[in-house]
Amino acid sequence: MKMLINVPETVVADALRGIAAAHPELTVDVENRVVARRDAPVAGKVGLVSGGGSGHEPLHAGFVGPGMLSAACPGEVFTSPVPDQMVRAAAAVDSGAGVLFVVKNYTGDVLNFEMAAELAEDEGVQVAQVVVDDDVAVSDSTFTAGRRGTGATLFVEKIAGALADEGAPLDRVAAVARQVNGASRSFGVALGAVTTPAKGSPTFDLPAGELELGIGIHGEPGRERRPMMTSGEIADFAVNAILEDLRPTRPVLALVNGMGATPLLELYGFNAEVHRVLSQRGVPVARTLVGNYVTSLDMAGCSVTLCQVDEELLRLWDAPVRTAALRWGR
């Protein structure tokens, strides 16, 4: 496989150096693998820290900045960061108002963030945690106990980040983050397998003419494999799977997310089908975001995330944000 890399062993460090060169508004510690707002800690503000394996960019480092994360900890490709990274990040962004860890529900991430929370509190940093578990495709998977954390991570980080920027206390920021997670559901589809730099070949076999319904962001298997479907048929399956579980009674935020190798032309066409299904099911859409935000390296495919919102959550979603990958209002 052809990749724009030097050697697999330096992929993450090379990317971090590139982030530092492109974004002087960030502090990038390449050696310790922490990306933080340059103005952190912000007086009186709760710090938001997230992280996970690399390969899902722009998640998480691309979401560091005003209105969203205070810091991110990138691990090796598809591998959890270590507790030391998380503790450094927490210390770097703690203003005395406490730190919220946003954790995707993968076993390594959960265990390491729990350990980091204990270590940070030993150093005098107050820590709260929210675990994102929005994927309705499967209840348990290769990497998780319970549902996987996927696209709702973006909603949690954006909405909780806006509230933290307003100066809300840690317990309130954590409560809203949990509210967003509880109001969100996702479903992903793979049209092609993912290739990691270390392996250099597809990590699972997906024959030509077939797709995987309910795939995870590391290439974990989903609900079932079927012959290739049209965009409209995929939207019917994915959105209905979400609505069977979420059953929204209020408008939703909709994220139509590319898995890394799906062109925007296809994503926008798929978004039209997602809106068609939601309209047919009587679900109003308050806001829509389309693009590659929670990816899986070069996987071809997409995911849909819906989050039921009230006026307050929608206000926080619309609040200004300025990060490498998400920005509006300023």
PDB file of C-alpha atoms in Angstrom, residues 29-304:
ATOM      1  CA  ASP A  29       4.484  18.610  22.996  1.00  0.00           C
ATOM      2  CA  VAL A  30       5.733  16.047  20.473  1.00  0.00           C
ATOM      3  CA  GLU A  31       7.799  14.048  22.941  1.00  0.00           C
ATOM      4  CA  ASN A  32       5.062  13.682  25.553  1.00  0.00           C
ATOM      5  CA  ARG A  33       2.246  13.716  22.995  1.00  0.00           C
ATOM      6  CA  VAL A  34      -0.015  16.402  24.368  1.00  0.00           C
ATOM      7  CA  VAL A  35      -1.752  19.077  22.259  1.00  0.00           C
ATOM      8  CA  ALA A  36      -3.135  22.030  24.224  1.00  0.00           C
ATOM      9  CA  ARG A  37      -4.529  25.501  23.759  1.00  0.00           C
ATOM     10  CA  ARG A  38      -1.650  27.939  23.892  1.00  0.00           C
ATOM     11  CA  ASP A  39      -3.610  30.141  26.314  1.00  0.00           C
ATOM     12  CA  ALA A  40      -4.257  27.268  28.765  1.00  0.00           C
ATOM     13  CA  PRO A  41      -4.981  27.282  31.597  1.00  0.00           C
ATOM     14  CA  VAL A  42      -7.752  29.870  31.265  1.00  0.00           C
ATOM     15  CA  ALA A  43      -8.599  31.439  34.617  1.00  0.00           C
ATOM     16  CA  GLY A  44     -11.832  30.154  36.134  1.00  0.00           C
ATOM     17  CA  LYS A  45     -12.504  27.755  33.257  1.00  0.00           C
ATOM     18  CA  VAL A  46     -13.055  24.009  33.478  1.00  0.00           C
ATOM     19  CA  GLY A  47     -10.492  22.206  31.341  1.00  0.00           C
ATOM     20  CA  LEU A  48     -11.709  19.639  28.798  1.00  0.00           C
ATOM     21  CA  VAL A  49      -9.309  16.822  27.955  1.00  0.00           C
ATOM     22  CA  SER A  50      -9.901  13.983  25.538  1.00  0.00           C
ATOM     23  CA  GLY A  51      -7.801  11.588  23.544  1.00  0.00           C
ATOM     24  CA  GLY A  52      -7.516   8.188  21.983  1.00  0.00           C
ATOM     25  CA  GLY A  53      -5.625   6.284  19.387  1.00  0.00           C
ATOM     26  CA  SER A  54      -4.363   8.212  16.377  1.00  0.00           C
ATOM     27  CA  GLY A  55      -5.887   7.474  12.996  1.00  0.00           C
ATOM     28  CA  HIS A  56      -9.249   9.126  13.695  1.00  0.00           C
ATOM     29  CA  GLU A  57      -8.220  12.658  12.737  1.00  0.00           C
ATOM     30  CA  PRO A  58      -9.330  15.350  13.140  1.00  0.00           C
ATOM     31  CA  LEU A  59     -10.540  13.685  16.362  1.00  0.00           C
ATOM     32  CA  HIS A  60      -9.131  14.709  18.900  1.00  0.00           C
ATOM     33  CA  ALA A  61      -6.276  17.159  18.331  1.00  0.00           C
ATOM     34  CA  GLY A  62      -8.233  18.901  15.586  1.00  0.00           C
ATOM     35  CA  PHE A  63     -10.859  19.863  18.156  1.00  0.00           C
ATOM     36  CA  VAL A  64      -8.527  21.677  20.564  1.00  0.00           C
ATOM     37  CA  GLY A  65      -9.247  25.381  20.845  1.00  0.00           C
ATOM     38  CA  PRO A  66     -11.709  27.991  22.122  1.00  0.00           C
ATOM     39  CA  GLY A  67     -15.212  26.567  22.403  1.00  0.00           C
ATOM     40  CA  MET A  68     -14.137  22.943  22.464  1.00  0.00           C
ATOM     41  CA  LEU A  69     -11.241  20.952  23.989  1.00  0.00           C
ATOM     42  CA  SER A  70      -8.513  22.401  26.160  1.00  0.00           C
ATOM     43  CA  ALA A  71      -6.126  19.548  25.369  1.00  0.00           C
ATOM     44  CA  ALA A  72      -5.896  16.214  23.577  1.00  0.00           C
ATOM     45  CA  CYS A  73      -3.697  13.149  24.051  1.00  0.00           C
ATOM     46  CA  PRO A  74      -2.958  11.173  20.865  1.00  0.00           C
ATOM     47  CA  GLY A  75      -1.915   7.556  21.293  1.00  0.00           C
ATOM     48  CA  GLU A  76      -0.282   5.320  18.736  1.00  0.00           C
ATOM     49  CA  VAL A  77      -2.478   4.365  15.786  1.00  0.00           C
ATOM     50  CA  PHE A  78      -5.656   2.722  17.124  1.00  0.00           C
ATOM     51  CA  THR A  79      -4.016   2.459  20.571  1.00  0.00           C
ATOM     52  CA  SER A  80      -5.007   4.267  23.748  1.00  0.00           C
ATOM     53  CA  PRO A  81      -2.782   7.040  25.061  1.00  0.00           C
ATOM     54  CA  VAL A  82      -1.097   6.266  28.365  1.00  0.00           C
ATOM     55  CA  PRO A  83      -2.087   7.735  31.748  1.00  0.00           C
ATOM     56  CA  ASP A  84       1.047   9.897  31.940  1.00  0.00           C
ATOM     57  CA  GLN A  85      -0.114  11.816  28.850  1.00  0.00           C
ATOM     58  CA  MET A  86      -3.512  12.418  30.368  1.00  0.00           C
ATOM     59  CA  VAL A  87      -2.077  13.593  33.677  1.00  0.00           C
ATOM     60  CA  ARG A  88       0.240  16.042  31.875  1.00  0.00           C
ATOM     61  CA  ALA A  89      -2.683  17.337  29.844  1.00  0.00           C
ATOM     62  CA  ALA A  90      -4.840  17.792  32.932  1.00  0.00           C
ATOM     63  CA  ALA A  91      -2.080  19.664  34.748  1.00  0.00           C
ATOM     64  CA  ALA A  92      -1.482  21.886  31.716  1.00  0.00           C
ATOM     65  CA  VAL A  93      -5.102  23.046  31.463  1.00  0.00           C
ATOM     66  CA  ASP A  94      -6.275  23.063  35.092  1.00  0.00           C
ATOM     67  CA  SER A  95      -6.973  26.575  36.346  1.00  0.00           C
ATOM     68  CA  GLY A  96      -8.253  25.340  39.683  1.00  0.00           C
ATOM     69  CA  ALA A  97     -11.802  24.861  38.338  1.00  0.00           C
ATOM     70  CA  GLY A  98     -11.251  21.176  37.581  1.00  0.00           C
ATOM     71  CA  VAL A  99     -10.919  19.046  34.455  1.00  0.00           C
ATOM     72  CA  LEU A 100     -13.419  16.928  32.551  1.00  0.00           C
ATOM     73  CA  PHE A 101     -12.124  13.812  30.780  1.00  0.00           C
ATOM     74  CA  VAL A 102     -14.155  12.896  27.680  1.00  0.00           C
ATOM     75  CA  VAL A 103     -13.562   9.192  27.044  1.00  0.00           C
ATOM     76  CA  LYS A 104     -14.721   7.027  24.143  1.00  0.00           C
ATOM     77  CA  ASN A 105     -15.930   3.634  25.349  1.00  0.00           C
ATOM     78  CA  TYR A 106     -13.006   1.442  24.381  1.00  0.00           C
ATOM     79  CA  THR A 107     -11.519  -0.731  27.102  1.00  0.00           C
ATOM     80  CA  GLY A 108      -7.971   0.667  26.923  1.00  0.00           C
ATOM     81  CA  ASP A 109      -9.158   4.273  26.885  1.00  0.00           C
ATOM     82  CA  VAL A 110     -11.510   3.762  29.820  1.00  0.00           C
ATOM     83  CA  LEU A 111      -8.933   1.999  31.988  1.00  0.00           C
ATOM     84  CA  ASN A 112      -6.165   4.502  31.242  1.00  0.00           C
ATOM     85  CA  PHE A 113      -8.344   7.565  31.802  1.00  0.00           C
ATOM     86  CA  GLU A 114      -9.581   6.104  35.101  1.00  0.00           C
ATOM     87  CA  MET A 115      -5.993   5.596  36.234  1.00  0.00           C
ATOM     88  CA  ALA A 116      -5.076   9.094  35.059  1.00  0.00           C
ATOM     89  CA  ALA A 117      -7.985  10.599  37.002  1.00  0.00           C
ATOM     90  CA  GLU A 118      -6.727   8.978  40.198  1.00  0.00           C
ATOM     91  CA  LEU A 119      -3.169  10.186  39.573  1.00  0.00           C
ATOM     92  CA  ALA A 120      -4.310  13.725  38.704  1.00  0.00           C
ATOM     93  CA  GLU A 121      -6.435  13.949  41.841  1.00  0.00           C
ATOM     94  CA  ASP A 122      -3.424  12.834  43.882  1.00  0.00           C
ATOM     95  CA  GLU A 123      -1.711  15.912  42.443  1.00  0.00           C
ATOM     96  CA  GLY A 124      -4.582  18.191  43.465  1.00  0.00           C
ATOM     97  CA  VAL A 125      -6.531  18.340  40.192  1.00  0.00           C
ATOM     98  CA  GLN A 126     -10.270  17.753  40.515  1.00  0.00           C
ATOM     99  CA  VAL A 127     -11.381  15.408  37.719  1.00  0.00           C
ATOM    100  CA  ALA A 128     -14.767  14.312  36.386  1.00  0.00           C
ATOM    101  CA  GLN A 129     -15.297  11.849  33.541  1.00  0.00           C
ATOM    102  CA  VAL A 130     -17.902  11.153  30.887  1.00  0.00           C
ATOM    103  CA  VAL A 131     -17.798   7.977  28.806  1.00  0.00           C
ATOM    104  CA  VAL A 132     -19.227   8.247  25.285  1.00  0.00           C
ATOM    105  CA  ASP A 133     -21.099   5.115  24.171  1.00  0.00           C
ATOM    106  CA  ASP A 134     -23.381   6.065  21.304  1.00  0.00           C
ATOM    107  CA  ASP A 135     -23.007   3.265  18.734  1.00  0.00           C
ATOM    108  CA  VAL A 136     -26.243   1.287  18.324  1.00  0.00           C
ATOM    109  CA  ALA A 137     -24.777  -1.305  15.943  1.00  0.00           C
ATOM    110  CA  VAL A 138     -23.626  -3.787  18.574  1.00  0.00           C
ATOM    111  CA  SER A 139     -23.850  -4.034  22.362  1.00  0.00           C
ATOM    112  CA  ASP A 140     -20.343  -5.494  22.809  1.00  0.00           C
ATOM    113  CA  SER A 141     -17.406  -5.624  20.428  1.00  0.00           C
ATOM    114  CA  THR A 142     -13.769  -6.562  20.014  1.00  0.00           C
ATOM    115  CA  PHE A 143     -12.584  -3.492  21.905  1.00  0.00           C
ATOM    116  CA  THR A 144     -15.458  -2.715  24.271  1.00  0.00           C
ATOM    117  CA  ALA A 145     -17.771  -3.812  27.014  1.00  0.00           C
ATOM    118  CA  GLY A 146     -21.030  -2.146  26.046  1.00  0.00           C
ATOM    119  CA  ARG A 147     -21.549   0.217  23.178  1.00  0.00           C
ATOM    120  CA  ARG A 148     -18.649   1.781  21.293  1.00  0.00           C
ATOM    121  CA  GLY A 149     -17.935   5.492  21.446  1.00  0.00           C
ATOM    122  CA  THR A 150     -18.025   7.100  17.991  1.00  0.00           C
ATOM    123  CA  GLY A 151     -19.484  10.235  16.385  1.00  0.00           C
ATOM    124  CA  ALA A 152     -21.266  11.553  19.486  1.00  0.00           C
ATOM    125  CA  THR A 153     -17.811  12.368  20.852  1.00  0.00           C
ATOM    126  CA  LEU A 154     -17.839  15.454  18.618  1.00  0.00           C
ATOM    127  CA  PHE A 155     -21.220  16.574  19.987  1.00  0.00           C
ATOM    128  CA  VAL A 156     -20.079  16.050  23.583  1.00  0.00           C
ATOM    129  CA  GLU A 157     -16.807  17.927  23.097  1.00  0.00           C
ATOM    130  CA  LYS A 158     -18.438  20.841  21.269  1.00  0.00           C
ATOM    131  CA  ILE A 159     -21.406  21.372  23.582  1.00  0.00           C
ATOM    132  CA  ALA A 160     -19.524  20.766  26.841  1.00  0.00           C
ATOM    133  CA  GLY A 161     -16.677  22.916  25.529  1.00  0.00           C
ATOM    134  CA  ALA A 162     -19.027  25.825  24.904  1.00  0.00           C
ATOM    135  CA  LEU A 163     -20.467  25.539  28.397  1.00  0.00           C
ATOM    136  CA  ALA A 164     -16.997  25.410  29.950  1.00  0.00           C
ATOM    137  CA  ASP A 165     -16.037  28.555  28.033  1.00  0.00           C
ATOM    138  CA  GLU A 166     -18.990  30.304  29.654  1.00  0.00           C
ATOM    139  CA  GLY A 167     -17.488  29.594  33.073  1.00  0.00           C
ATOM    140  CA  ALA A 168     -19.878  26.859  34.228  1.00  0.00           C
ATOM    141  CA  PRO A 169     -18.647  24.732  37.145  1.00  0.00           C
ATOM    142  CA  LEU A 170     -17.275  21.228  36.664  1.00  0.00           C
ATOM    143  CA  ASP A 171     -20.367  19.381  37.876  1.00  0.00           C
ATOM    144  CA  ARG A 172     -22.567  21.303  35.444  1.00  0.00           C
ATOM    145  CA  VAL A 173     -20.205  20.761  32.485  1.00  0.00           C
ATOM    146  CA  ALA A 174     -20.020  17.046  33.277  1.00  0.00           C
ATOM    147  CA  ALA A 175     -23.799  16.771  33.606  1.00  0.00           C
ATOM    148  CA  VAL A 176     -24.401  18.404  30.226  1.00  0.00           C
ATOM    149  CA  ALA A 177     -21.742  16.189  28.619  1.00  0.00           C
ATOM    150  CA  ARG A 178     -23.568  13.126  29.958  1.00  0.00           C
ATOM    151  CA  GLN A 179     -26.884  14.558  28.766  1.00  0.00           C
ATOM    152  CA  VAL A 180     -25.515  14.938  25.235  1.00  0.00           C
ATOM    153  CA  ASN A 181     -24.150  11.410  25.239  1.00  0.00           C
ATOM    154  CA  GLY A 182     -27.466  10.039  26.466  1.00  0.00           C
ATOM    155  CA  ALA A 183     -29.317  11.910  23.712  1.00  0.00           C
ATOM    156  CA  SER A 184     -27.005  10.676  20.915  1.00  0.00           C
ATOM    157  CA  ARG A 185     -26.889   7.535  18.792  1.00  0.00           C
ATOM    158  CA  SER A 186     -24.654   6.496  15.858  1.00  0.00           C
ATOM    159  CA  PHE A 187     -24.415   3.847  13.147  1.00  0.00           C
ATOM    160  CA  GLY A 188     -21.466   3.252  10.795  1.00  0.00           C
ATOM    161  CA  VAL A 189     -21.001   1.510   7.457  1.00  0.00           C
ATOM    162  CA  ALA A 190     -17.793   0.309   5.776  1.00  0.00           C
ATOM    163  CA  LEU A 191     -17.453   0.096   2.007  1.00  0.00           C
ATOM    164  CA  GLY A 192     -13.751  -0.747   2.171  1.00  0.00           C
ATOM    165  CA  ALA A 193     -11.298  -1.982   4.795  1.00  0.00           C
ATOM    166  CA  VAL A 194      -8.834   0.163   6.735  1.00  0.00           C
ATOM    167  CA  THR A 195      -5.049  -0.089   6.303  1.00  0.00           C
ATOM    168  CA  THR A 196      -2.766   0.784   9.226  1.00  0.00           C
ATOM    169  CA  PRO A 197       0.796   2.011   8.649  1.00  0.00           C
ATOM    170  CA  ALA A 198       2.235  -0.813  10.742  1.00  0.00           C
ATOM    171  CA  LYS A 199       0.436  -3.566   8.816  1.00  0.00           C
ATOM    172  CA  GLY A 200       0.572  -1.980   5.367  1.00  0.00           C
ATOM    173  CA  SER A 201      -2.382  -4.011   4.127  1.00  0.00           C
ATOM    174  CA  PRO A 202      -6.124  -4.112   4.873  1.00  0.00           C
ATOM    175  CA  THR A 203      -6.858  -5.145   8.447  1.00  0.00           C
ATOM    176  CA  PHE A 204      -9.917  -7.174   7.494  1.00  0.00           C
ATOM    177  CA  ASP A 205     -11.297  -8.790   4.361  1.00  0.00           C
ATOM    178  CA  LEU A 206     -14.214  -7.040   2.683  1.00  0.00           C
ATOM    179  CA  PRO A 207     -14.736  -8.552  -0.765  1.00  0.00           C
ATOM    180  CA  ALA A 208     -15.577  -6.416  -3.778  1.00  0.00           C
ATOM    181  CA  GLY A 209     -19.288  -5.882  -4.087  1.00  0.00           C
ATOM    182  CA  GLU A 210     -19.967  -6.190  -0.343  1.00  0.00           C
ATOM    183  CA  LEU A 211     -20.310  -3.781   2.578  1.00  0.00           C
ATOM    184  CA  GLU A 212     -20.303  -4.114   6.360  1.00  0.00           C
ATOM    185  CA  LEU A 213     -23.237  -2.640   8.281  1.00  0.00           C
ATOM    186  CA  GLY A 214     -22.484  -1.404  11.791  1.00  0.00           C
ATOM    187  CA  ILE A 215     -18.702  -1.226  11.535  1.00  0.00           C
ATOM    188  CA  GLY A 216     -16.569   0.304  14.298  1.00  0.00           C
ATOM    189  CA  ILE A 217     -13.945   3.015  13.842  1.00  0.00           C
ATOM    190  CA  HIS A 218     -11.118   0.481  14.190  1.00  0.00           C
ATOM    191  CA  GLY A 219     -12.573  -1.902  11.644  1.00  0.00           C
ATOM    192  CA  GLU A 220     -14.453  -3.980  14.203  1.00  0.00           C
ATOM    193  CA  PRO A 221     -17.171  -6.149  12.684  1.00  0.00           C
ATOM    194  CA  GLY A 222     -20.720  -4.896  12.653  1.00  0.00           C
ATOM    195  CA  ARG A 223     -24.195  -6.358  12.524  1.00  0.00           C
ATOM    196  CA  GLU A 224     -23.981  -8.040   9.150  1.00  0.00           C
ATOM    197  CA  ARG A 225     -22.334  -8.123   5.744  1.00  0.00           C
ATOM    198  CA  ARG A 226     -24.454  -7.602   2.640  1.00  0.00           C
ATOM    199  CA  PRO A 227     -24.099  -7.106  -1.095  1.00  0.00           C
ATOM    200  CA  MET A 228     -23.466  -3.461  -1.973  1.00  0.00           C
ATOM    201  CA  MET A 229     -26.478  -1.208  -1.424  1.00  0.00           C
ATOM    202  CA  THR A 230     -27.446   2.181  -2.830  1.00  0.00           C
ATOM    203  CA  SER A 231     -26.954   5.364  -0.821  1.00  0.00           C
ATOM    204  CA  GLY A 232     -30.690   5.504  -0.166  1.00  0.00           C
ATOM    205  CA  GLU A 233     -30.813   1.901   1.032  1.00  0.00           C
ATOM    206  CA  ILE A 234     -27.880   2.470   3.390  1.00  0.00           C
ATOM    207  CA  ALA A 235     -29.544   5.606   4.782  1.00  0.00           C
ATOM    208  CA  ASP A 236     -32.776   3.675   5.354  1.00  0.00           C
ATOM    209  CA  PHE A 237     -30.932   0.966   7.283  1.00  0.00           C
ATOM    210  CA  ALA A 238     -28.647   3.259   9.323  1.00  0.00           C
ATOM    211  CA  VAL A 239     -31.173   5.945  10.272  1.00  0.00           C
ATOM    212  CA  ASN A 240     -33.898   3.458  11.118  1.00  0.00           C
ATOM    213  CA  ALA A 241     -31.467   1.524  13.331  1.00  0.00           C
ATOM    214  CA  ILE A 242     -30.753   4.769  15.221  1.00  0.00           C
ATOM    215  CA  LEU A 243     -34.391   5.816  15.487  1.00  0.00           C
ATOM    216  CA  GLU A 244     -35.442   2.411  16.797  1.00  0.00           C
ATOM    217  CA  ASP A 245     -33.179   3.096  19.771  1.00  0.00           C
ATOM    218  CA  LEU A 246     -33.265   6.900  20.174  1.00  0.00           C
ATOM    219  CA  ARG A 247     -36.979   7.601  19.481  1.00  0.00           C
ATOM    220  CA  PRO A 248     -36.541  11.402  19.445  1.00  0.00           C
ATOM    221  CA  THR A 249     -39.384  13.715  20.427  1.00  0.00           C
ATOM    222  CA  ARG A 250     -37.443  16.915  19.701  1.00  0.00           C
ATOM    223  CA  PRO A 251     -35.280  18.172  16.806  1.00  0.00           C
ATOM    224  CA  VAL A 252     -31.902  16.552  16.253  1.00  0.00           C
ATOM    225  CA  LEU A 253     -28.388  17.524  15.332  1.00  0.00           C
ATOM    226  CA  ALA A 254     -27.252  15.359  12.420  1.00  0.00           C
ATOM    227  CA  LEU A 255     -23.640  14.409  11.720  1.00  0.00           C
ATOM    228  CA  VAL A 256     -22.973  12.695   8.400  1.00  0.00           C
ATOM    229  CA  ASN A 257     -19.400  11.628   8.887  1.00  0.00           C
ATOM    230  CA  GLY A 258     -16.873  10.229   6.435  1.00  0.00           C
ATOM    231  CA  MET A 259     -14.622   7.411   7.603  1.00  0.00           C
ATOM    232  CA  GLY A 260     -11.564   8.828   5.822  1.00  0.00           C
ATOM    233  CA  ALA A 261     -11.695   7.785   2.173  1.00  0.00           C
ATOM    234  CA  THR A 262     -15.203   8.786   1.138  1.00  0.00           C
ATOM    235  CA  PRO A 263     -15.391  11.892  -1.091  1.00  0.00           C
ATOM    236  CA  LEU A 264     -17.533  14.821  -0.040  1.00  0.00           C
ATOM    237  CA  LEU A 265     -19.553  14.423  -3.236  1.00  0.00           C
ATOM    238  CA  GLU A 266     -20.742  11.059  -1.932  1.00  0.00           C
ATOM    239  CA  LEU A 267     -21.206  12.293   1.639  1.00  0.00           C
ATOM    240  CA  TYR A 268     -23.442  15.154   0.554  1.00  0.00           C
ATOM    241  CA  GLY A 269     -25.487  12.777  -1.595  1.00  0.00           C
ATOM    242  CA  PHE A 270     -25.791  10.458   1.383  1.00  0.00           C
ATOM    243  CA  ASN A 271     -26.800  13.407   3.565  1.00  0.00           C
ATOM    244  CA  ALA A 272     -29.714  14.065   1.222  1.00  0.00           C
ATOM    245  CA  GLU A 273     -30.874  10.482   1.784  1.00  0.00           C
ATOM    246  CA  VAL A 274     -30.462  10.790   5.558  1.00  0.00           C
ATOM    247  CA  HIS A 275     -32.645  13.905   5.522  1.00  0.00           C
ATOM    248  CA  ARG A 276     -35.201  12.075   3.378  1.00  0.00           C
ATOM    249  CA  VAL A 277     -35.508   9.268   5.917  1.00  0.00           C
ATOM    250  CA  LEU A 278     -35.730  11.676   8.846  1.00  0.00           C
ATOM    251  CA  SER A 279     -38.429  13.670   7.066  1.00  0.00           C
ATOM    252  CA  GLN A 280     -40.390  10.493   6.352  1.00  0.00           C
ATOM    253  CA  ARG A 281     -40.129   9.541  10.028  1.00  0.00           C
ATOM    254  CA  GLY A 282     -41.244  13.022  11.145  1.00  0.00           C
ATOM    255  CA  VAL A 283     -37.951  13.962  12.803  1.00  0.00           C
ATOM    256  CA  PRO A 284     -37.013  17.641  12.365  1.00  0.00           C
ATOM    257  CA  VAL A 285     -33.321  18.438  11.857  1.00  0.00           C
ATOM    258  CA  ALA A 286     -32.045  21.512  13.695  1.00  0.00           C
ATOM    259  CA  ARG A 287     -28.472  21.505  12.346  1.00  0.00           C
ATOM    260  CA  THR A 288     -26.401  19.333  10.004  1.00  0.00           C
ATOM    261  CA  LEU A 289     -22.658  18.768   9.806  1.00  0.00           C
ATOM    262  CA  VAL A 290     -21.157  16.873   6.856  1.00  0.00           C
ATOM    263  CA  GLY A 291     -17.518  15.863   6.475  1.00  0.00           C
ATOM    264  CA  ASN A 292     -14.642  13.762   7.777  1.00  0.00           C
ATOM    265  CA  TYR A 293     -14.553  14.305  11.545  1.00  0.00           C
ATOM    266  CA  VAL A 294     -14.307  10.902  13.268  1.00  0.00           C
ATOM    267  CA  THR A 295     -12.371   8.820  10.788  1.00  0.00           C
ATOM    268  CA  SER A 296     -10.622   5.481  10.491  1.00  0.00           C
ATOM    269  CA  LEU A 297      -7.492   6.256   8.441  1.00  0.00           C
ATOM    270  CA  ASP A 298      -8.315   5.295   4.838  1.00  0.00           C
ATOM    271  CA  MET A 299     -11.521   3.367   5.428  1.00  0.00           C
ATOM    272  CA  ALA A 300     -14.189   3.944   2.804  1.00  0.00           C
ATOM    273  CA  GLY A 301     -17.564   4.401   4.395  1.00  0.00           C
ATOM    274  CA  CYS A 302     -19.609   6.708   6.569  1.00  0.00           C
ATOM    275  CA  SER A 303     -21.487   7.032   9.817  1.00  0.00           C
ATOM    276  CA  VAL A 304     -24.596   8.851  10.958  1.00  0.00           C
TER     277      VAL A 304
END
